[in-house]
Structure formats: structure tokens, C-alpha cells
Short mmCIF file of C-alpha atoms in Angstrom, two decimals:
data_model
loop_
_atom_site.label_atom_id
_atom_site.label_comp_id
_atom_site.label_asym_id
_atom_site.label_seq_id
_atom_site.Cartn_x
_atom_site.Cartn_y
_atom_site.Cartn_z
CA MET A 1 -2.75 -153.96 198.32
CA LYS A 2 -4.72 -154.18 195.97
CA LYS A 3 -6.61 -156.77 194.98
CA GLN A 4 -6.10 -159.48 193.01
CA PHE A 5 -8.80 -161.87 190.56
CA PHE A 6 -7.97 -164.72 188.83
CA MET A 7 -10.41 -166.83 187.16
CA LEU A 8 -9.22 -170.44 187.04
CA THR A 9 -11.16 -173.37 185.64
CA ALA A 10 -11.37 -177.63 187.24
CA VAL A 11 -10.29 -177.40 183.98
CA LEU A 12 -6.66 -176.58 183.94
CA LEU A 13 -6.26 -178.04 187.03
CA MET A 14 -7.59 -181.54 186.59
CA CYS A 15 -4.55 -181.40 183.56
CA GLN A 16 -1.86 -181.18 185.32
CA GLY A 17 -2.92 -184.59 186.87
CA ILE A 18 -4.99 -184.17 190.22
CA ILE A 19 -6.63 -186.05 193.29
CA ALA A 20 -8.88 -184.51 194.58
CA GLN A 21 -11.58 -185.73 196.83
CA ILE A 22 -14.67 -185.44 195.86
CA ILE A 23 -17.84 -184.40 197.34
CA ASP A 24 -20.62 -184.47 195.96
CA VAL A 25 -23.17 -181.34 196.23
CA THR A 26 -26.13 -182.69 195.63
CA GLY A 27 -25.64 -185.65 198.27
CA LYS A 28 -27.47 -185.63 201.74
CA THR A 29 -27.29 -182.70 204.45
CA GLU A 30 -28.11 -181.59 207.68
CA SER A 31 -29.34 -179.22 208.62
CA PHE A 32 -27.76 -177.18 211.05
CA THR A 33 -27.76 -173.41 212.51
CA HIS A 34 -25.36 -170.75 212.87
CA TYR A 35 -25.35 -170.95 217.05
CA TRP A 36 -21.98 -168.84 216.63
CA SER A 37 -23.96 -165.34 215.44
CA VAL A 38 -27.48 -165.91 217.77
CA GLY A 39 -24.57 -163.34 221.11
CA VAL A 40 -21.97 -162.11 221.70
CA GLY A 41 -19.94 -160.67 224.67
CA ALA A 42 -19.70 -156.35 224.72
CA GLY A 43 -17.55 -155.12 228.60
CA ARG A 44 -20.21 -152.69 229.76
CA ALA A 45 -23.75 -151.31 229.76
CA ASN A 46 -22.36 -148.04 229.99
CA GLU A 47 -20.39 -148.95 226.94
CA GLY A 48 -23.39 -149.72 224.61
CA LEU A 49 -23.32 -145.34 225.23
CA ARG A 50 -20.30 -144.41 223.30
CA ALA A 51 -20.92 -143.54 219.96
CA GLY A 52 -17.86 -146.28 218.81
CA TRP A 53 -19.34 -148.96 220.47
CA LEU A 54 -22.47 -149.19 218.66
CA GLU A 55 -20.89 -148.01 215.47
CA HIS A 56 -18.89 -151.15 216.49
CA LEU A 57 -21.97 -153.61 216.71
CA LYS A 58 -23.44 -151.97 213.01
CA LEU A 59 -20.05 -154.21 212.02
CA VAL A 60 -20.48 -156.90 213.90
CA LYS A 61 -24.56 -157.07 213.67
CA GLU A 62 -24.09 -156.14 209.36
CA GLU A 63 -21.49 -159.06 208.69
CA CYS A 64 -21.26 -161.20 211.25
CA GLY A 65 -24.83 -161.75 212.07
CA PHE A 66 -25.25 -161.56 215.78
CA GLN A 67 -28.45 -161.31 217.48
CA TYR A 68 -28.14 -161.13 220.92
CA VAL A 69 -25.15 -158.53 223.02
CA ARG A 70 -24.49 -160.28 226.10
CA MET A 71 -23.19 -156.39 228.68
CA HIS A 72 -22.16 -156.61 232.71
CA GLY A 73 -23.40 -154.12 234.63
CA LEU A 74 -26.82 -152.51 233.37
CA PHE A 75 -27.61 -151.59 237.12
CA CYS A 76 -23.74 -149.97 238.40
CA ASP A 77 -24.10 -146.59 239.48
CA ASP A 78 -23.04 -145.54 235.71
CA MET A 79 -26.61 -146.68 234.88
CA PHE A 80 -28.32 -144.51 236.98
CA VAL A 81 -30.99 -146.88 237.61
CA TYR A 82 -32.57 -146.41 241.08
CA PHE A 83 -32.50 -143.89 244.19
CA GLU A 84 -33.10 -144.68 247.77
CA LYS A 85 -34.93 -141.27 249.32
CA PRO A 86 -34.03 -140.32 252.82
CA ASP A 87 -37.79 -140.97 253.45
CA GLY A 88 -37.16 -144.32 252.05
CA GLN A 89 -39.28 -143.41 249.25
CA VAL A 90 -37.57 -145.46 246.12
CA ILE A 91 -37.76 -143.99 242.44
CA TYR A 92 -36.46 -146.08 239.17
CA ASN A 93 -34.65 -144.28 236.18
CA TRP A 94 -34.34 -145.96 232.76
CA GLN A 95 -33.84 -143.29 230.77
CA TYR A 96 -29.53 -144.64 230.28
CA VAL A 97 -30.65 -148.02 229.91
CA ASP A 98 -33.54 -147.46 227.35
CA GLU A 99 -31.17 -145.64 224.96
CA VAL A 100 -28.46 -148.84 225.46
CA TYR A 101 -31.69 -150.81 224.46
CA ASP A 102 -32.90 -148.51 222.14
CA ARG A 103 -30.30 -148.26 219.25
CA MET A 104 -29.44 -152.16 220.25
CA LEU A 105 -33.38 -152.82 218.85
CA GLU A 106 -32.96 -150.43 215.59
CA LEU A 107 -29.63 -152.11 214.92
CA GLY A 108 -31.50 -155.18 214.85
CA VAL A 109 -29.74 -156.68 218.06
CA ARG A 110 -31.20 -158.04 220.89
CA PRO A 111 -30.47 -157.38 224.51
CA PHE A 112 -29.53 -161.07 226.07
CA VAL A 113 -29.96 -159.18 229.62
CA GLU A 114 -27.67 -160.65 232.52
CA LEU A 115 -29.00 -158.58 235.30
CA SER A 116 -25.42 -157.39 237.98
CA PHE A 117 -24.18 -155.98 238.73
CA PHE A 118 -25.86 -153.73 242.28
CA PRO A 119 -26.62 -151.04 242.60
CA LYS A 120 -24.63 -148.93 246.24
CA ASP A 121 -28.58 -148.37 248.08
CA ILE A 122 -28.34 -152.43 248.02
CA ALA A 123 -25.66 -153.66 248.82
CA ALA A 124 -24.23 -154.38 251.39
CA GLU A 125 -22.34 -151.20 253.32
CA ASN A 126 -18.76 -150.64 252.55
CA SER A 127 -19.35 -152.45 249.83
CA LYS A 128 -16.27 -154.27 248.12
CA THR A 129 -15.71 -152.48 244.89
CA GLN A 130 -14.36 -154.63 240.99
CA MET A 131 -12.83 -153.55 237.95
CA TRP A 132 -11.71 -150.00 236.67
CA TYR A 133 -15.53 -148.77 236.63
CA ARG A 134 -15.59 -149.70 241.41
CA ASN A 135 -19.02 -151.98 239.63
CA ASN A 136 -20.50 -152.49 243.74
CA VAL A 137 -20.63 -156.56 244.08
CA SER A 138 -20.87 -157.46 248.41
CA PHE A 139 -24.39 -158.84 248.70
CA ASP A 140 -26.32 -158.12 251.56
CA ARG A 141 -28.72 -161.58 252.23
CA LYS A 142 -31.92 -158.23 254.26
CA LYS A 143 -31.32 -156.54 251.37
CA ILE A 144 -32.72 -159.89 249.13
CA ASP A 145 -36.25 -157.57 248.94
CA LYS A 146 -34.77 -154.38 247.50
CA TRP A 147 -33.32 -156.76 244.45
CA HIS A 148 -36.48 -159.08 244.24
CA ASP A 149 -37.99 -155.84 243.28
CA LEU A 150 -35.61 -153.57 241.10
CA VAL A 151 -35.29 -156.38 239.29
CA LYS A 152 -39.50 -156.82 238.66
CA ALA A 153 -39.64 -153.18 237.66
CA PHE A 154 -36.85 -154.15 235.22
CA THR A 155 -38.79 -156.55 233.69
CA GLN A 156 -42.56 -154.86 233.81
CA HIS A 157 -39.94 -151.77 232.51
CA VAL A 158 -39.06 -153.75 229.68
CA VAL A 159 -43.03 -155.42 228.54
CA ASP A 160 -44.20 -152.25 228.80
CA ARG A 161 -41.71 -149.86 226.40
CA TYR A 162 -41.32 -152.84 223.88
CA GLY A 163 -43.89 -155.00 223.92
CA ILE A 164 -44.45 -159.36 225.58
CA ASP A 165 -44.08 -160.31 222.00
CA GLU A 166 -40.23 -158.66 221.83
CA VAL A 167 -38.64 -159.03 225.34
CA SER A 168 -40.24 -162.82 225.57
CA THR A 169 -37.43 -163.58 222.86
CA TRP A 170 -35.27 -162.26 225.27
CA TYR A 171 -32.87 -164.01 227.82
CA PHE A 172 -32.58 -162.66 231.49
CA GLU A 173 -29.22 -164.49 232.31
CA VAL A 174 -29.07 -164.55 236.50
CA TRP A 175 -25.57 -161.88 237.89
CA ASN A 176 -22.05 -162.43 236.03
CA GLU A 177 -19.21 -165.84 237.41
CA PRO A 178 -20.90 -165.23 240.93
CA ASN A 179 -17.91 -168.41 241.49
CA LEU A 180 -15.39 -165.89 241.51
CA THR A 181 -14.71 -163.91 244.74
CA GLY A 182 -11.94 -161.69 246.66
CA LEU A 183 -9.43 -160.36 244.09
CA GLY A 184 -10.63 -159.62 240.94
CA GLY A 185 -14.42 -161.15 242.01
CA PHE A 186 -18.15 -160.72 240.70
CA PHE A 187 -19.82 -161.76 243.51
CA HIS A 188 -18.74 -160.85 247.13
CA GLY A 189 -21.04 -163.51 248.70
CA THR A 190 -21.50 -167.15 249.48
CA LYS A 191 -23.05 -170.25 246.83
CA SER A 192 -26.23 -170.34 249.02
CA ASP A 193 -26.65 -166.39 248.84
CA TYR A 194 -26.53 -166.88 244.84
CA PHE A 195 -29.13 -169.41 245.09
CA LEU A 196 -30.76 -166.95 246.84
CA MET A 197 -30.35 -164.63 244.69
CA TYR A 198 -31.80 -166.73 241.33
CA LYS A 199 -34.09 -167.59 243.60
CA GLU A 200 -36.49 -163.79 243.83
CA SER A 201 -34.60 -162.88 240.67
CA VAL A 202 -36.30 -165.68 238.68
CA ASN A 203 -39.75 -165.88 240.54
CA ALA A 204 -39.51 -161.74 240.05
CA ILE A 205 -39.45 -162.22 236.70
CA LYS A 206 -41.74 -165.25 235.96
CA SER A 207 -44.45 -162.43 238.28
CA VAL A 208 -44.62 -160.29 235.04
CA ASP A 209 -45.17 -162.61 232.60
CA LYS A 210 -44.21 -166.49 232.66
CA ARG A 211 -43.03 -166.89 229.33
CA LEU A 212 -40.21 -165.04 229.65
CA LYS A 213 -36.71 -166.83 230.00
CA VAL A 214 -34.71 -166.79 232.40
CA GLY A 215 -31.61 -168.80 233.52
CA GLY A 216 -27.77 -168.89 235.01
CA PRO A 217 -25.81 -169.75 236.86
CA ALA A 218 -23.61 -167.34 234.40
CA THR A 219 -20.20 -168.83 236.46
CA SER A 220 -17.15 -169.11 235.49
CA ASN A 221 -14.02 -171.45 234.04
CA PHE A 222 -14.55 -175.32 233.87
CA VAL A 223 -12.23 -176.80 236.36
CA PRO A 224 -10.27 -180.05 237.35
CA ASP A 225 -9.86 -179.66 240.85
CA ASP A 226 -11.77 -178.45 244.40
CA ARG A 227 -11.54 -174.95 244.80
CA HIS A 228 -15.89 -174.29 244.23
CA LYS A 229 -16.68 -177.26 246.04
CA GLY A 230 -17.36 -175.16 249.74
CA GLU A 231 -19.57 -171.87 249.99
CA ILE A 232 -16.75 -169.86 248.63
CA LEU A 233 -13.52 -170.21 246.32
CA ASP A 234 -10.66 -171.59 247.66
CA HIS A 235 -7.79 -170.88 246.30
CA LYS A 236 -6.01 -173.38 247.93
CA LYS A 237 -7.92 -176.11 246.39
CA SER A 238 -6.50 -174.31 242.22
CA VAL A 239 -4.09 -177.13 241.16
CA PHE A 240 -1.96 -176.24 237.93
CA TYR A 241 -1.23 -179.21 236.36
CA SER A 242 1.06 -179.85 233.50
CA GLN A 243 0.82 -179.82 229.86
CA ASP A 244 0.92 -183.73 229.36
CA VAL A 245 -1.45 -183.57 232.41
CA ILE A 246 -3.96 -181.22 231.91
CA ASN A 247 -6.05 -182.71 229.13
CA THR A 248 -5.90 -186.01 231.08
CA LYS A 249 -8.23 -184.91 233.58
CA GLN A 250 -12.32 -184.95 233.91
CA TRP A 251 -12.86 -180.99 233.97
CA LYS A 252 -16.24 -179.63 235.45
CA GLY A 253 -18.78 -176.80 234.66
CA VAL A 254 -17.95 -174.45 237.47
CA TRP A 255 -21.64 -175.30 240.27
CA ILE A 256 -23.97 -176.95 237.46
CA GLU A 257 -24.66 -180.21 239.38
CA ASP A 258 -25.22 -178.21 243.25
CA PHE A 259 -28.05 -175.30 241.07
CA LEU A 260 -29.42 -177.79 239.33
CA ARG A 261 -30.24 -179.59 242.93
CA PHE A 262 -31.65 -176.11 243.99
CA CYS A 263 -33.41 -175.02 241.24
CA GLU A 264 -34.72 -178.95 241.72
CA LYS A 265 -35.67 -178.86 245.05
CA GLU A 266 -36.87 -174.91 245.65
CA ASN A 267 -39.00 -176.39 242.65
CA LEU A 268 -37.07 -172.71 240.73
CA PRO A 269 -37.64 -172.91 236.04
CA VAL A 270 -34.36 -173.05 234.98
CA ASP A 271 -35.32 -172.04 230.29
CA PHE A 272 -31.45 -171.90 229.80
CA ILE A 273 -27.69 -172.68 231.97
CA SER A 274 -25.53 -170.83 231.13
CA THR A 275 -21.33 -171.40 232.11
CA HIS A 276 -18.50 -169.76 230.37
CA PRO A 277 -16.06 -173.31 228.73
CA TYR A 278 -13.05 -170.80 228.00
CA PRO A 279 -10.78 -172.92 227.16
CA THR A 280 -7.04 -172.33 229.83
CA ASP A 281 -8.06 -172.54 233.59
CA TYR A 282 -9.32 -169.26 235.47
CA ALA A 283 -6.17 -168.36 236.69
CA LEU A 284 -3.89 -167.93 233.31
CA ASP A 285 -2.12 -164.59 233.66
CA PRO A 286 0.10 -163.83 230.42
CA GLU A 287 1.81 -160.98 232.18
CA THR A 288 2.39 -162.81 234.82
CA GLY A 289 4.27 -166.31 233.27
CA ARG A 290 2.06 -168.30 233.67
CA SER A 291 0.40 -169.67 229.91
CA LYS A 292 1.23 -173.15 228.27
CA ASP A 293 0.46 -174.85 230.98
CA ALA A 294 -2.62 -173.97 232.18
CA ILE A 295 -4.11 -173.84 228.55
CA ARG A 296 -5.97 -177.41 227.95
CA TYR A 297 -5.89 -179.19 224.61
CA VAL A 298 -8.06 -178.41 220.89
CA HIS A 299 -11.02 -180.32 221.59
CA SER A 300 -11.76 -179.13 225.59
CA LEU A 301 -14.88 -177.10 225.06
CA TYR A 302 -16.16 -180.20 222.99
CA ASP A 303 -16.10 -181.67 226.13
CA ASP A 304 -17.34 -179.34 228.53
CA ILE A 305 -20.57 -179.20 226.26
CA HIS A 306 -20.46 -182.65 226.56
CA TRP A 307 -20.33 -182.98 229.77
CA LEU A 308 -23.27 -179.71 230.52
CA ARG A 309 -25.57 -181.71 228.35
CA ASN A 310 -24.39 -185.29 230.51
CA GLN A 311 -25.66 -182.97 233.52
CA LEU A 312 -28.95 -181.71 232.06
CA ALA A 313 -29.94 -185.28 230.80
CA MET A 314 -29.58 -186.38 234.19
CA SER A 315 -31.55 -183.41 235.87
CA LYS A 316 -35.12 -181.99 236.23
CA TYR A 317 -34.17 -179.69 233.01
CA PRO A 318 -33.49 -181.49 229.97
CA ASN A 319 -34.58 -179.27 228.94
CA ALA A 320 -33.00 -176.09 228.65
CA GLU A 321 -31.11 -174.54 226.23
CA ILE A 322 -27.59 -174.07 227.07
CA HIS A 323 -26.34 -170.54 226.88
CA LEU A 324 -22.28 -170.36 227.06
CA THR A 325 -21.97 -166.95 227.76
CA GLU A 326 -18.41 -166.05 227.25
CA TRP A 327 -16.30 -168.11 225.87
CA SER A 328 -12.48 -166.97 223.59
CA THR A 329 -8.39 -168.42 223.40
CA SER A 330 -8.40 -166.82 226.51
CA PRO A 331 -10.34 -164.95 230.15
CA ASN A 332 -7.44 -161.82 230.23
CA SER A 333 -8.00 -158.92 228.43
CA ARG A 334 -4.51 -157.83 228.11
CA ASP A 335 -3.87 -161.41 226.09
CA CYS A 336 -1.86 -160.54 223.39
CA MET A 337 -2.86 -163.01 220.81
CA HIS A 338 -6.66 -162.15 221.20
CA ASP A 339 -4.56 -159.14 218.65
CA HIS A 340 -3.28 -162.54 216.45
CA LEU A 341 -4.47 -164.52 213.55
CA PRO A 342 -3.94 -167.79 215.11
CA PRO A 343 -7.70 -167.16 217.30
CA ALA A 344 -9.70 -167.25 213.58
CA ALA A 345 -8.89 -170.70 213.10
CA PHE A 346 -9.64 -171.81 216.41
CA ILE A 347 -12.83 -169.67 216.62
CA ILE A 348 -13.35 -171.75 212.84
CA LYS A 349 -11.90 -174.48 214.32
CA ALA A 350 -14.06 -175.18 217.16
CA ASN A 351 -17.18 -173.79 216.38
CA LEU A 352 -17.58 -176.26 213.64
CA ASP A 353 -16.05 -179.08 215.45
CA CYS A 354 -19.75 -178.37 218.63
CA LEU A 355 -22.09 -177.70 216.27
CA GLY A 356 -25.15 -178.72 217.19
CA LEU A 357 -24.31 -179.64 220.53
CA ALA A 358 -25.55 -175.95 222.15
CA ASN A 359 -27.56 -172.96 221.63
CA SER A 360 -25.13 -170.31 221.28
CA LEU A 361 -21.41 -170.15 221.77
CA MET A 362 -21.39 -165.75 222.33
CA TYR A 363 -17.82 -164.79 221.84
CA TRP A 364 -16.22 -162.38 224.24
CA THR A 365 -16.04 -159.50 222.88
CA PHE A 366 -17.30 -157.77 219.74
CA THR A 367 -14.79 -154.65 220.49
CA ASP A 368 -11.93 -153.09 222.58
CA VAL A 369 -13.85 -150.59 223.80
CA PHE A 370 -14.06 -152.38 227.20
CA GLU A 371 -12.70 -151.44 230.84
CA GLU A 372 -12.25 -153.81 232.92
CA LYS A 373 -8.62 -152.77 233.38
CA GLY A 374 -9.36 -149.61 231.83
CA GLY A 375 -8.39 -148.21 229.19
CA GLY A 376 -6.01 -150.28 226.82
CA GLU A 377 -2.34 -148.35 226.61
CA GLU A 378 -1.61 -149.14 223.51
CA LEU A 379 -3.59 -149.68 219.87
CA PHE A 380 -3.42 -153.12 220.15
CA HIS A 381 -3.22 -154.54 224.03
CA GLY A 382 -4.90 -157.43 223.91
CA GLY A 383 -8.47 -156.72 223.69
CA PHE A 384 -11.43 -158.99 223.97
CA GLY A 385 -12.86 -157.61 221.81
CA MET A 386 -12.59 -158.45 217.66
CA ILE A 387 -12.57 -154.83 216.84
CA ASN A 388 -10.88 -152.63 218.42
CA PHE A 389 -11.12 -149.12 220.54
CA GLN A 390 -10.86 -147.05 216.67
CA GLY A 391 -12.69 -149.44 214.54
CA ILE A 392 -9.79 -151.97 213.42
CA VAL A 393 -10.81 -155.39 212.54
CA LYS A 394 -7.73 -157.48 213.66
CA PRO A 395 -8.85 -162.09 212.55
CA SER A 396 -10.94 -162.72 214.86
CA PHE A 397 -14.04 -160.66 212.78
CA HIS A 398 -13.29 -162.83 210.24
CA ALA A 399 -13.69 -165.78 211.65
CA TYR A 400 -17.11 -164.99 212.29
CA ARG A 401 -17.92 -163.21 209.62
CA MET A 402 -16.51 -166.20 207.22
CA LEU A 403 -18.60 -168.46 209.84
CA HIS A 404 -22.32 -166.01 208.71
CA GLN A 405 -21.71 -166.54 205.41
CA LEU A 406 -22.40 -170.90 205.30
CA GLY A 407 -25.60 -172.54 204.40
CA ASP A 408 -27.79 -173.51 207.07
CA GLU A 409 -27.67 -177.42 205.23
CA LYS A 410 -24.34 -179.41 206.09
CA ILE A 411 -23.74 -180.80 202.70
CA TYR A 412 -19.53 -182.04 204.48
CA TYR A 413 -17.38 -181.96 207.75
CA LYS A 414 -13.78 -183.04 207.89
CA ASP A 415 -11.11 -181.19 209.01
CA PRO A 416 -10.05 -179.01 207.32
CA LEU A 417 -13.13 -178.30 204.51
CA PHE A 418 -16.46 -177.52 205.60
CA VAL A 419 -18.91 -178.11 202.70
CA SER A 420 -22.96 -176.04 203.05
CA ARG A 421 -25.48 -175.39 201.27
CA SER A 422 -28.69 -172.24 201.61
CA THR A 423 -32.00 -173.46 201.94
CA LYS A 424 -33.05 -170.35 201.34
CA THR A 425 -30.99 -169.87 197.31
CA GLY A 426 -29.47 -173.31 196.97
CA LYS A 427 -25.93 -171.95 196.77
CA ILE A 428 -23.02 -173.92 198.13
CA SER A 429 -20.56 -172.45 200.49
CA ALA A 430 -18.28 -174.14 202.78
CA LEU A 431 -14.78 -173.23 204.97
CA ALA A 432 -11.53 -174.46 204.71
CA PHE A 433 -9.18 -173.54 207.64
CA ASN A 434 -5.57 -174.54 209.26
CA TYR A 435 -5.61 -175.06 212.31
CA PRO A 436 -1.60 -176.47 212.53
CA LYS A 437 -1.23 -179.93 214.87
CA GLU A 438 1.20 -178.52 216.08
CA TYR A 439 -1.36 -176.58 219.33
CA GLU A 440 -3.90 -179.76 219.30
CA SER A 441 -1.97 -180.36 222.45
CA HIS A 442 -3.19 -176.96 224.23
CA VAL A 443 -4.56 -173.36 222.02
CA PRO A 444 -2.62 -170.90 221.39
CA GLY A 445 -1.78 -168.84 224.55
CA ALA A 446 0.65 -165.67 224.97
CA SER A 447 3.76 -167.88 224.27
CA ASP A 448 3.77 -168.58 221.65
CA ILE A 449 3.60 -165.40 219.88
CA SER A 450 7.20 -165.72 218.27
CA ASP A 451 6.53 -169.66 217.58
CA TYR A 452 3.12 -169.84 215.95
CA TYR A 453 4.79 -169.23 211.98
CA LYS A 454 6.57 -172.21 212.44
CA ALA A 455 3.21 -174.34 212.41
CA SER A 456 2.84 -177.18 209.54
CA ALA A 457 1.64 -175.96 206.59
CA LYS A 458 -2.14 -178.21 205.02
CA GLN A 459 -2.50 -179.43 201.60
CA LEU A 460 -6.55 -178.88 200.80
CA LYS A 461 -7.77 -181.25 197.79
CA ILE A 462 -11.24 -180.98 196.72
CA THR A 463 -12.94 -182.09 193.31
CA LEU A 464 -16.82 -179.83 194.21
CA LYS A 465 -19.43 -182.00 191.86
CA GLY A 466 -22.31 -181.40 191.11
CA LEU A 467 -22.81 -177.43 190.73
CA LYS A 468 -24.06 -176.13 187.26
CA PRO A 469 -22.11 -175.93 184.84
CA HIS A 470 -19.39 -172.56 184.56
CA THR A 471 -20.41 -171.90 188.09
CA VAL A 472 -18.28 -168.82 189.73
CA PHE A 473 -17.28 -169.08 193.09
CA GLN A 474 -15.18 -165.85 194.99
CA LEU A 475 -12.25 -167.12 197.36
CA ASP A 476 -11.57 -164.62 200.46
CA LEU A 477 -8.24 -166.09 202.08
CA LEU A 478 -7.65 -164.80 205.54
CA ASP A 479 -3.24 -165.68 206.62
CA THR A 480 -0.42 -164.52 207.23
CA ASP A 481 -0.35 -161.79 205.26
CA HIS A 482 -4.10 -160.63 204.48
CA GLY A 483 -6.51 -159.12 207.19
CA ASN A 484 -3.75 -160.25 209.52
CA ILE A 485 -3.68 -156.41 210.68
CA MET A 486 -1.00 -157.63 213.27
CA ALA A 487 1.25 -157.94 210.29
CA ALA A 488 0.26 -154.65 209.49
CA TYR A 489 0.55 -153.00 212.06
CA ASN A 490 3.74 -154.39 212.04
CA ALA A 491 4.79 -153.39 209.36
CA MET A 492 4.27 -149.40 209.58
CA GLY A 493 6.92 -150.11 213.09
CA ARG A 494 4.13 -150.30 215.13
CA PRO A 495 3.75 -146.54 216.20
CA HIS A 496 2.10 -145.61 219.65
CA SER A 497 -0.55 -142.87 218.17
CA PRO A 498 -0.38 -142.49 214.62
CA ASN A 499 -1.72 -140.06 212.11
CA HIS A 500 -5.52 -140.24 211.14
CA GLU A 501 -3.15 -140.53 206.87
CA GLN A 502 -1.94 -144.40 209.40
CA THR A 503 -4.90 -144.87 210.77
CA GLU A 504 -6.94 -145.24 208.24
CA TRP A 505 -4.22 -147.62 205.92
CA LEU A 506 -4.39 -149.91 209.14
CA ARG A 507 -8.27 -150.08 208.90
CA GLN A 508 -7.93 -150.89 205.42
CA GLN A 509 -5.69 -153.68 205.58
CA GLY A 510 -7.24 -154.65 208.43
CA ARG A 511 -10.15 -155.72 205.44
CA ALA A 512 -7.97 -156.80 203.10
CA THR A 513 -8.62 -160.34 203.12
CA LEU A 514 -7.35 -162.07 199.26
CA LYS A 515 -10.11 -162.20 197.39
CA PHE A 516 -10.29 -164.49 194.11
CA MET A 517 -12.06 -166.23 191.35
CA MET A 518 -13.05 -170.06 190.70
CA ARG A 519 -15.67 -170.96 187.52
CA ALA A 520 -16.48 -175.08 187.27
CA ASP A 521 -15.72 -176.36 184.43
CA GLU A 522 -18.68 -177.70 181.55
CA HIS A 523 -19.19 -180.88 184.00
CA GLY A 524 -20.03 -178.81 187.03
CA GLU A 525 -16.71 -179.55 188.49
CA LEU A 526 -14.32 -177.98 190.80
CA THR A 527 -11.23 -178.21 191.99
CA ILE A 528 -9.16 -176.83 194.21
CA ASN A 529 -5.22 -177.99 195.17
CA ARG A 530 -3.94 -175.41 197.46
CA GLU A 531 -1.60 -175.38 200.50
CA LEU A 532 -3.01 -173.84 202.99
CA ALA A 533 -0.39 -172.20 205.48
CA PRO A 534 -0.76 -172.00 208.97
CA TRP A 535 -3.79 -170.53 210.42
CA ALA A 536 -5.01 -169.36 207.30
CA CYS A 537 -8.49 -169.83 206.31
CA LEU A 538 -10.14 -169.75 203.12
CA LEU A 539 -14.00 -168.64 202.04
CA ILE A 540 -14.80 -170.60 199.04
CA LYS A 541 -18.59 -169.38 198.66
CA GLU A 542 -21.35 -169.75 194.98
CA ILE A 543 -22.24 -165.94 193.94
#
């Protein structure tokens, strides 16, 4: 579709008798940081050797502003970091790690280092493996010294290669979701085993330089029950609540309280706390039909961060940073909702609602070059990425692109409108969005695919005053018909293997949000009266 540009004036709208909410852009402001663009997730380190992965990273760096990338599998066997000779000699090989990190840094993106998983010779004998790429996850206490030495050698290497001034800006997170054991789990060991591993890791890293930032426990979802109270996950204590009950329960971060107490007892540093506040029970699996009954309401992120802040305030580590190192609409890489429009409005609303409460909220993930379950069977298979394997952007990409264009001073926020100013340019930018009231009780999931467009529209009626006369704004609309790749793919007939021309057309349609212009009147007032369709997102930016 060709881009449409319209020049409209506030005077015309005022003559039509519109009564709009008036927002004075010269009023009091509040500084804020773009915590949504601090970091973003990726599958595993070896995927960073792919051309497509790097192309997608370049795109999200340029248009979404991400500063760090966090990924699994830094020490997996496919990164070839650890060689143990028959005589006991150990050789560390950093060539593959260097290749990934060098290219990331060239693009202006730093590693948010996740220390995982075990090289075969450090894992327990006959280690359990998980995921398609068979990562070793079994812990052996008798080999904890080898783990300590590996972490120390890695840390010393990156300091030697990139310099302490650079590496002191990085973050070192110990493992990924160690609370998940058994089928599909990331750690075959106990809670105490993980705490020992954290102790050895933080001591190894700090022995290289005390300025380096270390944290954990990188645990999975908040839960409303006692399944993680013991040393290992007890599935028998997992409770599924009905939709009318689920949001009345107190959800708590997994292992957080025990982790803080352990670190205090052992006098260990905790530079940041990390966890993964998905808005679902981790057991949610759209492939089995369990969906709505396991999904929490749209304010769950706000609740979870406040719970986490309270735990830190009561601990020895009240100043520890909060990094939420995975987050999305659900933790399933085959949830078709990830490809659709609703996540964009959810991303914008959740991030703006929680402004100032955390140091980062990292979307999982930036690309569908992601192989935990192997490659996707189809072009759009519910992958986590905001960009699919072929480089076609999804609505979630536009959500982060729009958030990135906000300023750094908040002028006004009340759902559905956020207004900001840039201290660098003095220009105004705003975001309007329609997260429909019908989905306040549960974040949209796979079971809602056929119904979500039936939700309510919202009327946006605003006047921005205090502008320079005749200031020009560009409006950028993401909705059902513009930038919504699934609508374009469906219209094409959903070819399983599109040819080159079809793929290029889909790339163009993924980027084809509707752009048009508006101009303030001679009094410096801009009035917008527009219906926002369900899930629509509208960027309003002074140019």
C-alpha cells in the first residue's frame, strides 16, 4: 500500500466543535529512562554466528535502541570453550565467543552475560540435556572448582580483550531459570546447588575485578503456590486457578527471598537481582489447550515489580538493580499470539505503566533465529522474536520502535496517551494506544486469536498546547491494516514457502505502518480527534 500523507490543521478540527482534553506541553515534567531498551533477549550464543541474526540485531539496534543482548549457551559445547586433555590439562578456547562479542560490540550492543550452560567435561557424568541443541544441565558438586576456574578464565579473557573500562559496564548473570528441573528444565540440581554455583561464580568474577557487576538468580515465572519452596520443583504443588480467582492470589518471585538470605549469610555481593515476570503461569502451553486459565491480568507486571522492590528494601541489598531479563506475553516459543497485533499494545501499556520501577525489562526475543525447539515449521510459528527468520518485522517490533522515539521527560500519562519531551532536541513525542478493556483481566493468549478484533475501540480526543505556531507532527499508525504482518500474510493465502518476490513483499508490508502529517494552528495548538481501533498504536512525533 502506498504511504498516505495528509496535512490537517488544528483550526479545522476546532471549527468542528470537538471538545478535547487539553495538555500543556510547557508544564511540569518528570525525567525518565528508557528501561525498555536497556536489553533484549536472544536464543543462544551460537546463533549469534549467523548472518541473519546479526542483520536483525543491527535493525533493532538502529530502530529500537537496544543496548545489551542476553542469550543462553555461552559455555555450550557448540561454542567449544573447554577442552580437557587426558593428562588433566585444561585448554580454554574463546574464538567463538570472541566472534559473537566482537560483532555485537561493532554494532554498538554490549553483552548481558548469562553464564550457562555446562561444557560436557564440567557437567555431571551422563548429564541430562535439554532443548534441541542438547545443552548440558546436570550439576556435579565435585566439579565446582572446574566451574569456578572456567568463569574466572572467561572473565579475565574479556577484561584482557576489551578492557576493564568496557567490561565494567557489562552484567554477569549466573545461569538461566535454575529452578526449572525435570523435563524441559534448565538445571538438574537443587536450590542449594545453585546457591553454591552462584557463590563460586561471584567470587571468581570479583577476583578479576571487584567493579564487575554480578547477579541472579535468573529464576522463571512468579507463582502463587509452594511448588518451588523446597530444594527442587514439586509439580504436585502446582495449582491452576480459574480466571475469576487467578488475579486475587499473591504471586511471588521464585527463590528470591531464599537467594537474598543466602547471599546475606555468606556475605556475597548482589549487584542486581534478576527474574522473569511473564504474565502467565509457567505451565501455560497453548499447544495443549491450556491458555486463558493460566494467564494473569494486564497489571501483573506492576504487581510483580512492586513485590520484588519490597523484598530488596527489606534485605541487605536495597540498592541492587532490578533486571527483568525475560518477558513477553507468554514463555512458549510456539504461541501464535507472538506473531499478531495485540502484543504491541500490551508491550507499550505494560512498559509505560511500570515506568521507573526497574532498571530493565528485556523482551524475549528480538529474532526468530531461535532453536530451543528446533526451527519453526512455518514462516510464522509463534516464535518469540519481534522479527521472523526471513527478516519480516512483527507488530512487537513497531511497539519498541515507537517507544524508542519518546523523549526523556514525561509531560503526561494516562491510558491511552503518553506525552514526552526530549531534553536533547526540545521536541515533543507522544504515544497513544488501545489496550481494550475486555482484556484487562487476562493478557491476550492463543485462545483469543479469533476474537481479539471484536474488542472495544477508544476515542482519542486531545489538544496539545504550548507548541510553536504551525509546528508539524508526523503520525505513525500501527493497526489491523497497517504494519500488521499477519493480515498481509493471510491476504496472500499463507504460502508455506513464499518465493523471493513474495518474501520481499511481506517485508515491505511488515514495515508499512500508516504515516500522515498534522500541523498546529497559529496559536500553537494541535488537536487530534481519532478513533483507535482495538490494539492500535499511534506515534505522534514533532518533526
